[in-house]
Short mmCIF file of C-alpha atoms and ligand atoms in Angstrom, two decimals:
data_model
loop_
_atom_site.label_atom_id
_atom_site.label_comp_id
_atom_site.label_asym_id
_atom_site.label_seq_id
_atom_site.Cartn_x
_atom_site.Cartn_y
_atom_site.Cartn_z
CA MET M 303 6.82 -0.94 -16.61
CA THR M 304 4.57 0.39 -19.33
CA ALA M 305 1.86 2.88 -18.53
CA PRO M 306 -1.58 1.26 -18.50
CA GLY M 307 -3.27 4.13 -20.35
CA ARG M 308 -6.87 5.03 -19.77
CA PRO M 309 -9.29 2.15 -19.64
CA SER M 310 -12.17 4.01 -21.30
CA GLY M 311 -13.42 7.40 -22.48
CA PRO M 312 -11.69 9.60 -25.02
CA SER M 313 -10.57 12.56 -22.89
CA ARG M 314 -11.85 12.17 -19.37
CA PRO M 315 -9.53 13.34 -16.59
CA PHE M 316 -7.22 10.77 -15.04
CA ARG M 317 -8.80 9.27 -11.95
CA ILE M 318 -6.36 9.17 -9.02
CA ALA M 319 -7.04 7.40 -5.73
CA VAL M 320 -5.62 9.72 -3.09
CA LEU M 321 -4.69 8.11 0.23
CA ALA M 322 -3.18 10.83 2.42
CA GLY M 323 -2.91 8.58 5.49
CA ASP M 324 -1.51 9.87 8.76
CA GLY M 325 0.86 12.45 10.22
CA ILE M 326 2.58 14.52 7.54
CA GLY M 327 0.89 12.35 4.87
CA GLY M 328 -1.90 14.91 4.40
CA GLU M 329 0.48 17.87 4.42
CA VAL M 330 2.74 16.51 1.68
CA MET M 331 -0.23 15.16 -0.27
CA ASP M 332 -1.76 18.66 -0.48
CA ALA M 333 1.51 19.82 -2.06
CA ALA M 334 1.54 17.03 -4.63
CA LEU M 335 -2.09 17.64 -5.61
CA ASP M 336 -1.39 21.36 -6.12
CA VAL M 337 1.53 20.49 -8.40
CA LEU M 338 -0.55 17.94 -10.34
CA ARG M 339 -3.36 20.47 -10.85
CA ALA M 340 -0.77 22.74 -12.46
CA VAL M 341 0.22 20.15 -15.07
CA GLY M 342 -2.99 18.34 -15.98
CA ASP M 343 -6.61 17.42 -15.51
CA PHE M 344 -7.27 14.97 -12.69
CA HIS M 345 -10.15 13.64 -10.66
CA PHE M 346 -8.94 13.00 -7.10
CA ASP M 347 -10.80 10.34 -5.15
CA GLU M 348 -9.77 10.81 -1.50
CA GLN M 349 -9.92 7.74 0.76
CA PHE M 350 -8.81 6.70 4.24
CA ILE M 351 -5.89 4.40 5.06
CA GLY M 352 -3.80 3.66 8.15
CA ALA M 353 -4.61 5.08 11.58
CA ALA M 354 -7.09 7.52 10.01
CA ALA M 355 -8.98 4.54 8.58
CA ILE M 356 -8.84 2.63 11.87
CA ASP M 357 -10.36 5.65 13.65
CA LYS M 358 -13.10 5.88 11.04
CA THR M 359 -13.90 2.24 10.28
CA GLY M 360 -11.92 -0.01 12.63
CA VAL M 361 -9.65 -1.40 9.89
CA PRO M 362 -6.50 0.05 8.29
CA LEU M 363 -7.57 -0.70 4.69
CA PRO M 364 -11.34 -0.31 4.31
CA GLU M 365 -13.09 -2.06 1.41
CA ALA M 366 -14.05 1.34 -0.05
CA THR M 367 -10.39 2.37 -0.19
CA LEU M 368 -9.33 -0.80 -1.96
CA ALA M 369 -12.24 -0.49 -4.39
CA ALA M 370 -11.28 3.13 -5.16
CA CYS M 371 -7.68 2.04 -5.84
CA ARG M 372 -8.83 -0.68 -8.21
CA ALA M 373 -11.12 1.77 -10.02
CA ALA M 374 -8.41 4.43 -10.39
CA ASP M 375 -5.81 4.97 -13.10
CA ALA M 376 -3.15 5.22 -10.37
CA VAL M 377 -2.84 5.48 -6.60
CA LEU M 378 -1.05 8.18 -4.59
CA LEU M 379 -0.20 7.44 -0.96
CA GLY M 380 1.14 9.87 1.66
CA ALA M 381 2.23 7.83 4.69
CA VAL M 382 0.66 5.75 7.43
CA GLY M 383 1.45 5.20 11.09
CA THR M 384 1.38 6.93 14.43
CA GLY M 385 4.89 5.95 15.41
CA GLU M 386 3.47 4.12 18.42
CA THR M 387 3.53 0.40 19.17
CA PRO M 388 0.21 -0.54 20.76
CA ALA M 389 0.36 -2.46 24.04
CA ASP M 390 -2.13 -5.00 22.64
CA PRO M 391 -0.34 -7.03 19.95
CA GLU M 392 -3.70 -7.98 18.43
CA ALA M 393 -4.76 -4.35 17.88
CA PRO M 394 -5.10 -3.29 14.22
CA ARG M 395 -1.89 -1.68 12.91
CA PRO M 396 -1.88 1.30 10.53
CA GLU M 397 1.09 -0.20 8.67
CA ALA M 398 -1.03 -3.25 7.80
CA GLY M 399 -3.03 -0.91 5.55
CA VAL M 400 -0.13 -0.26 3.22
CA LEU M 401 1.14 -3.87 3.35
CA THR M 402 -2.29 -5.30 2.50
CA LEU M 403 -2.70 -2.78 -0.30
CA ARG M 404 0.67 -3.74 -1.83
CA ARG M 405 -0.34 -7.39 -1.85
CA ALA M 406 -3.88 -6.73 -3.08
CA LEU M 407 -2.63 -4.69 -6.04
CA GLY M 408 0.21 -7.14 -6.77
CA LEU M 409 2.86 -4.40 -6.39
CA TYR M 410 5.95 -6.56 -6.36
CA ALA M 411 8.51 -4.07 -7.69
CA ASN M 412 9.26 -0.90 -5.74
CA LEU M 413 11.51 1.62 -7.52
CA ARG M 414 13.31 4.10 -5.27
CA PRO M 415 15.45 6.49 -7.31
CA VAL M 416 18.13 8.38 -5.41
CA ARG M 417 20.36 11.06 -6.89
CA ALA M 418 22.73 13.70 -5.65
CA PHE M 419 21.30 17.21 -6.01
CA PRO M 420 24.22 19.51 -6.90
CA ALA M 421 22.32 22.44 -5.32
CA LEU M 422 22.37 20.60 -2.00
CA SER M 423 26.09 19.79 -1.81
CA ASP M 424 26.45 22.23 1.12
CA VAL M 425 23.69 20.59 3.22
CA CYS M 426 24.17 16.94 2.23
CA PRO M 427 25.54 14.97 5.21
CA LEU M 428 28.07 13.23 2.93
CA LYS M 429 31.13 14.92 1.44
CA PRO M 430 30.44 16.50 -1.98
CA GLU M 431 33.24 14.53 -3.64
CA ARG M 432 31.67 11.27 -2.47
CA VAL M 433 28.15 11.96 -3.73
CA ALA M 434 29.05 13.83 -6.93
CA GLY M 435 27.41 12.13 -9.91
CA ALA M 436 25.46 9.61 -7.83
CA ASP M 437 22.28 8.54 -9.64
CA LEU M 438 20.94 5.15 -8.67
CA VAL M 439 17.64 3.29 -8.37
CA VAL M 440 16.91 0.77 -5.67
CA VAL M 441 14.59 -1.95 -7.00
CA ARG M 442 13.10 -3.40 -3.86
CA GLU M 443 11.05 -6.62 -3.95
CA LEU M 444 7.82 -5.58 -2.22
CA THR M 445 5.42 -8.47 -1.70
CA GLY M 446 7.58 -11.31 -0.39
CA GLY M 447 10.27 -12.17 2.13
CA LEU M 448 10.06 -11.54 5.86
CA TYR M 449 7.17 -9.12 5.51
CA PHE M 450 4.79 -11.77 4.24
CA GLY M 451 6.24 -15.06 5.49
CA ARG M 452 4.77 -17.40 8.07
CA ARG M 453 4.92 -15.86 11.50
CA GLY M 454 3.84 -16.66 15.01
CA ARG M 455 4.03 -15.62 18.61
CA THR M 456 3.55 -17.07 22.06
CA ALA M 457 4.10 -15.26 25.34
CA ASP M 458 7.88 -15.70 25.23
CA GLU M 459 8.75 -16.70 21.68
CA ALA M 460 8.10 -15.23 18.25
CA PHE M 461 9.20 -15.96 14.71
CA ASP M 462 9.02 -14.44 11.24
CA THR M 463 10.10 -16.45 8.23
CA CYS M 464 11.78 -15.26 5.06
CA SER M 465 10.85 -17.28 2.02
CA TYR M 466 11.09 -16.59 -1.69
CA THR M 467 10.15 -18.58 -4.75
CA ALA M 468 12.26 -18.49 -7.89
CA HIS M 469 9.26 -16.94 -9.64
CA GLU M 470 9.10 -14.02 -7.17
CA ILE M 471 12.83 -13.41 -7.54
CA GLU M 472 12.86 -13.64 -11.30
CA ARG M 473 9.97 -11.23 -11.93
CA VAL M 474 11.46 -8.43 -9.80
CA SER M 475 14.93 -9.11 -11.26
CA ARG M 476 13.48 -8.69 -14.73
CA VAL M 477 12.19 -5.24 -13.74
CA ALA M 478 15.73 -4.33 -12.62
CA PHE M 479 17.37 -5.60 -15.83
CA GLU M 480 14.77 -3.93 -18.06
CA LEU M 481 15.37 -0.69 -16.20
CA ALA M 482 19.15 -1.02 -16.56
CA ALA M 483 18.80 -1.85 -20.26
CA ARG M 484 17.06 1.53 -20.72
CA ARG M 485 19.45 3.59 -18.59
CA GLY M 486 22.14 3.89 -21.25
CA PRO M 487 25.93 3.97 -20.86
CA GLY M 488 27.22 2.83 -17.49
CA ALA M 489 24.07 0.84 -16.80
CA ARG M 490 24.55 -2.14 -14.56
CA VAL M 491 22.74 -4.19 -11.95
CA THR M 492 24.11 -4.77 -8.48
CA SER M 493 22.16 -7.47 -6.68
CA ILE M 494 22.40 -7.34 -2.90
CA ASP M 495 21.91 -10.38 -0.71
CA LYS M 496 23.31 -12.32 2.23
CA ALA M 497 24.27 -15.45 0.31
CA ASN M 498 27.06 -16.28 2.75
CA VAL M 499 24.40 -17.09 5.36
CA LEU M 500 20.83 -17.29 4.02
CA ASP M 501 19.27 -19.94 1.79
CA THR M 502 16.83 -17.40 0.34
CA SER M 503 19.84 -15.33 -0.70
CA ARG M 504 21.54 -18.30 -2.35
CA LEU M 505 18.41 -18.91 -4.40
CA TRP M 506 18.19 -15.16 -5.09
CA ARG M 507 21.75 -15.06 -6.42
CA ARG M 508 21.28 -18.11 -8.63
CA VAL M 509 18.04 -16.84 -10.14
CA VAL M 510 19.59 -13.41 -10.85
CA GLU M 511 22.64 -15.03 -12.45
CA ASP M 512 20.55 -17.37 -14.60
CA LEU M 513 18.26 -14.58 -15.79
CA ALA M 514 21.23 -12.30 -16.54
CA ALA M 515 23.02 -14.98 -18.57
CA ARG M 516 19.88 -16.07 -20.41
CA GLU M 517 18.17 -12.76 -21.22
CA TYR M 518 20.47 -9.84 -20.41
CA PRO M 519 24.01 -10.88 -21.38
CA HIS M 520 24.87 -7.25 -22.26
CA VAL M 521 23.94 -5.80 -18.86
CA PRO M 522 26.85 -6.08 -16.41
CA VAL M 523 25.76 -7.69 -13.14
CA ALA M 524 27.53 -7.88 -9.79
CA HIS M 525 26.59 -9.38 -6.43
CA LEU M 526 27.31 -7.75 -3.10
CA LEU M 527 26.69 -8.92 0.44
CA VAL M 528 24.29 -6.60 2.23
CA ASP M 529 26.66 -5.55 5.00
CA THR M 530 29.38 -4.46 2.57
CA ALA M 531 26.72 -2.88 0.36
CA ALA M 532 25.46 -0.77 3.27
CA MET M 533 28.94 0.67 3.66
CA ARG M 534 29.64 1.18 -0.03
CA LEU M 535 26.28 2.85 -0.75
CA VAL M 536 27.37 5.79 1.39
CA THR M 537 31.12 5.76 0.73
CA GLU M 538 30.92 5.38 -3.07
CA PRO M 539 27.27 5.86 -4.13
CA ALA M 540 28.24 6.91 -7.65
CA ALA M 541 29.55 3.36 -8.24
CA PHE M 542 25.94 2.07 -8.21
CA ASP M 543 23.33 2.16 -10.94
CA VAL M 544 20.41 -0.26 -10.52
CA VAL M 545 20.42 -1.87 -7.08
CA LEU M 546 18.30 -5.02 -6.87
CA THR M 547 17.39 -6.47 -3.50
CA GLU M 548 14.78 -8.24 -1.39
CA ASN M 549 12.07 -6.60 0.68
CA MET M 550 13.68 -6.02 4.07
CA PHE M 551 17.16 -5.18 2.78
CA GLY M 552 15.57 -2.73 0.33
CA ASP M 553 13.58 -1.04 3.09
CA ILE M 554 16.70 -0.43 5.16
CA LEU M 555 19.15 0.41 2.38
CA SER M 556 16.82 2.89 0.68
CA ASP M 557 16.41 4.99 3.86
CA GLN M 558 20.18 4.88 4.21
CA THR M 559 20.76 6.16 0.67
CA ALA M 560 18.63 9.20 1.58
CA ALA M 561 21.93 10.54 2.91
CA VAL M 562 23.14 10.68 -0.71
CA ALA M 563 20.26 12.97 -1.75
CA GLY M 564 20.47 15.01 1.43
CA SER M 565 17.31 14.04 3.31
CA LEU M 566 14.72 11.29 3.56
CA GLY M 567 12.12 13.94 2.72
CA LEU M 568 13.41 14.06 -0.87
CA LEU M 569 12.97 10.43 -1.89
CA PRO M 570 10.05 9.26 -4.05
CA SER M 571 9.00 5.75 -4.97
CA ALA M 572 6.93 3.85 -7.52
CA SER M 573 5.40 0.46 -6.75
CA LEU M 574 4.67 -1.38 -9.97
CA PRO M 575 2.28 -4.26 -10.53
CA ALA M 576 2.40 -7.32 -12.67
CA PRO M 577 1.34 -6.82 -16.29
CA PRO M 578 -2.39 -7.15 -16.99
CA ASP M 579 -3.81 -10.66 -16.98
CA PRO M 580 -7.27 -12.17 -17.56
CA GLU M 581 -7.93 -12.64 -13.84
CA HIS M 582 -6.98 -9.14 -12.62
CA GLY M 583 -7.26 -7.04 -15.78
CA VAL M 584 -5.11 -3.91 -15.87
CA ARG M 585 -3.51 -3.43 -12.48
CA ARG M 586 -2.82 -0.08 -10.87
CA ALA M 587 0.55 1.23 -9.76
CA LEU M 588 1.06 3.10 -6.49
CA PHE M 589 3.30 6.09 -5.84
CA GLU M 590 4.47 7.17 -2.42
CA PRO M 591 7.44 8.87 -0.78
CA VAL M 592 9.99 6.64 0.96
CA HIS M 593 9.54 8.43 4.29
CA GLY M 594 6.87 7.73 6.89
CA SER M 595 4.31 9.84 8.75
CA ALA M 596 6.99 11.71 10.77
CA PRO M 597 4.92 12.10 13.97
CA ASP M 598 7.75 14.20 15.44
CA ILE M 599 7.03 17.09 13.03
CA ALA M 600 3.41 16.42 11.97
CA GLY M 601 0.82 19.19 11.99
CA ARG M 602 3.34 22.05 12.04
CA GLY M 603 3.86 22.77 8.34
CA LEU M 604 7.50 21.68 8.57
CA ALA M 605 7.43 18.64 6.29
CA ASN M 606 9.48 18.60 3.12
CA PRO M 607 6.92 17.84 0.39
CA LEU M 608 9.46 17.14 -2.36
CA GLY M 609 9.55 13.33 -1.94
CA MET M 610 5.77 13.32 -2.37
CA VAL M 611 5.92 15.78 -5.30
CA LEU M 612 8.58 13.63 -6.99
CA SER M 613 6.37 10.57 -6.37
CA ALA M 614 3.63 12.37 -8.29
CA ALA M 615 6.17 12.88 -11.09
CA LEU M 616 6.88 9.13 -11.08
CA MET M 617 3.12 8.59 -11.32
CA LEU M 618 2.95 10.84 -14.37
CA ARG M 619 5.77 8.88 -16.01
CA HIS M 620 5.23 5.26 -14.97
CA GLY M 621 1.51 5.22 -14.13
CA LEU M 622 -0.07 7.57 -16.66
CA GLY M 623 2.37 7.71 -19.57
CA ARG M 624 2.86 11.48 -19.24
CA ALA M 625 6.65 11.68 -19.49
CA ALA M 626 6.80 15.35 -20.50
CA ALA M 627 4.75 16.42 -17.48
CA ALA M 628 6.95 14.23 -15.25
CA ASP M 629 10.09 15.89 -16.65
CA ALA M 630 8.55 19.33 -16.03
CA VAL M 631 7.80 18.56 -12.38
CA GLU M 632 11.28 17.08 -11.78
CA SER M 633 12.96 20.11 -13.39
CA ALA M 634 10.80 22.44 -11.30
CA VAL M 635 11.99 20.69 -8.13
CA ASP M 636 15.61 21.07 -9.29
CA THR M 637 15.04 24.74 -10.08
CA ALA M 638 13.36 25.42 -6.74
CA LEU M 639 16.31 23.84 -4.91
CA ARG M 640 18.79 25.72 -7.09
CA ARG M 641 17.02 28.97 -6.28
CA GLY M 642 17.56 28.16 -2.64
CA VAL M 643 14.32 26.88 -1.11
CA ARG M 644 15.28 24.97 2.07
CA PRO M 645 12.74 23.25 4.34
CA PRO M 646 13.99 22.49 7.86
CA ASP M 647 15.28 18.98 7.02
CA LEU M 648 17.62 20.71 4.54
CA GLY M 649 18.77 23.23 7.10
CA GLY M 650 16.36 26.07 6.26
CA SER M 651 13.06 27.43 7.49
CA ALA M 652 10.78 27.13 4.44
CA THR M 653 7.37 25.77 5.39
CA THR M 654 5.68 23.01 3.42
CA ALA M 655 3.61 25.71 1.69
CA ASP M 656 6.73 27.82 0.91
CA THR M 657 8.46 24.84 -0.66
CA THR M 658 5.37 23.95 -2.68
CA ARG M 659 5.08 27.53 -3.89
CA ALA M 660 8.72 27.49 -5.00
CA VAL M 661 8.01 24.42 -7.14
CA LEU M 662 4.84 25.94 -8.60
CA THR M 663 6.70 29.15 -9.44
CA ALA M 664 9.42 27.16 -11.18
CA LEU M 665 6.78 25.25 -13.15
P1 NAD K 850 9.72 8.59 9.29
O1 NAD K 850 10.18 8.37 7.91
O2 NAD K 850 8.31 8.95 9.48
O3 NAD K 850 10.63 9.72 9.97
C1 NAD K 850 12.03 9.54 10.18
C2 NAD K 850 12.68 10.92 10.41
O4 NAD K 850 12.71 11.63 9.17
C3 NAD K 850 11.91 11.79 11.39
O5 NAD K 850 12.81 12.56 12.15
C4 NAD K 850 11.07 12.68 10.50
O6 NAD K 850 10.77 13.93 11.04
C5 NAD K 850 11.98 12.83 9.28
N1 NAD K 850 11.19 12.98 8.05
C6 NAD K 850 10.53 12.02 7.39
N2 NAD K 850 9.91 12.52 6.32
C7 NAD K 850 10.16 13.84 6.32
C8 NAD K 850 9.77 14.90 5.46
N3 NAD K 850 9.00 14.72 4.39
N4 NAD K 850 10.22 16.15 5.77
C9 NAD K 850 11.01 16.36 6.81
N5 NAD K 850 11.41 15.40 7.66
C10 NAD K 850 10.98 14.14 7.41
O7 NAD K 850 10.07 7.26 10.11
P2 NAD K 850 9.67 6.85 11.62
O8 NAD K 850 9.66 8.05 12.49
O9 NAD K 850 10.55 5.72 11.95
O10 NAD K 850 8.20 6.28 11.48
C11 NAD K 850 7.03 7.03 11.81
C12 NAD K 850 5.80 6.24 11.38
O11 NAD K 850 5.75 6.19 9.95
C13 NAD K 850 5.79 4.80 11.86
O12 NAD K 850 4.49 4.51 12.29
C14 NAD K 850 6.19 4.01 10.63
O13 NAD K 850 5.67 2.70 10.65
C15 NAD K 850 5.57 4.82 9.54
N6 NAD K 850 6.15 4.66 8.21
C16 NAD K 850 5.27 4.64 7.18
C17 NAD K 850 5.72 4.55 5.88
C18 NAD K 850 4.74 4.52 4.77
O14 NAD K 850 3.58 4.83 4.97
N7 NAD K 850 5.11 4.17 3.56
C19 NAD K 850 7.10 4.56 5.64
C20 NAD K 850 7.98 4.60 6.71
C21 NAD K 850 7.50 4.66 8.01
C1 IPM K 851 8.26 1.80 3.66
C2 IPM K 851 7.78 1.62 5.08
C3 IPM K 851 6.91 0.38 5.17
C4 IPM K 851 7.81 -0.83 4.84
C5 IPM K 851 6.18 0.16 6.50
C6 IPM K 851 5.35 1.35 6.89
C7 IPM K 851 5.31 -1.06 6.45
O1 IPM K 851 8.86 1.58 5.96
O2 IPM K 851 7.42 1.91 2.77
O3 IPM K 851 9.47 1.87 3.44
O4 IPM K 851 8.53 -1.30 5.73
O5 IPM K 851 7.75 -1.28 3.72
MN1 MN K 852 10.76 2.08 5.04
#
């Protein structure tokens, strides 16, 4: 959770690996880079990932991209994917680029903050009285579970396995409890599982309970089954603070909680690595919006760049130790929304460039 700091050199610019990816990835990345240039001195190292990398090199995560990420102070990612499922199941998949990168950088904890924006109460799909005061963070386990389990396929059968070790559960749970411990009054952890059915969830629940009792006795902890949680996250989002869950549940629930903010285009995320160790040295964190490449609107200047801009703010705070700059960017987004900028996903007609300009003006 602590910023790694600069590995060398007294005042060189931060080195950021910039992976725009596909679809609207490049459009929202341009916005984030403009905002970063307004708050600091950065060297941007642009690299391919996803379908763009497959077109260029045949693989979704080229060696050069991974090397640039390892050499950077932090990584910014737009989005990958074409939205198409290739007829040939053996064909390289853009999404494999981001999955391989998460594993390679050891990014096991994905923080997805979601809050109600008072300025958006008129466009939010949920009733204002339901979302008022909502301010939660989904802590999604990111390198285990169904995404990385044993899998197989024949012509007429396929399987994916969900497996977790106690170690994998405990380290991501610790991130959630540490976060809650710093969030002040009202802080609590809600762990979401399917312990009435799944063995992995029973282990998950036991490990969370043991860790809570042993190391965080002052942080209230509750357990919810994922189906109930899905309902309560949209009917009473303000009842949640830190939401801890496994990889697949976290993927689904975090898109769902976008309804609390007002649109998927608003949600940022931070993927945090294990602390430094002798084998890997200092590891780099990655920052990306929760949304995907949105092929349905790509190339038309319609994308909401705020999820990407807020991901850059998370990078300033969690990746580079620049909390004041992060606060400034987040306030500028609030101000721009308060002054009325509305891209199409929020019911308006502001282009990506208009929305970016509104943030820069507020800065
Ligand atoms: P998506 O998140 O790309 O889009 C879902 C809907 O939300 C679409 O209607 C889209 O127009 C809208 N939307 C998303 N981001 C927006 C933004 N910033 N501004 C305005 N509207 C926005 O999900 P999808 O359509 O299911 O997936 C498209 C592709 O993206 C797939 O290939 C998928 O695998 C990939 N994907 C990638 C990532 C990632 O790179 N981290 C995340 C999710 C999906
Ligand atoms: C996300 C995306 C990815 C995921 C895909 C693109 C592999 O949906 O970052 O939420 O499922 O983790
Ligand atoms: Mn997702």
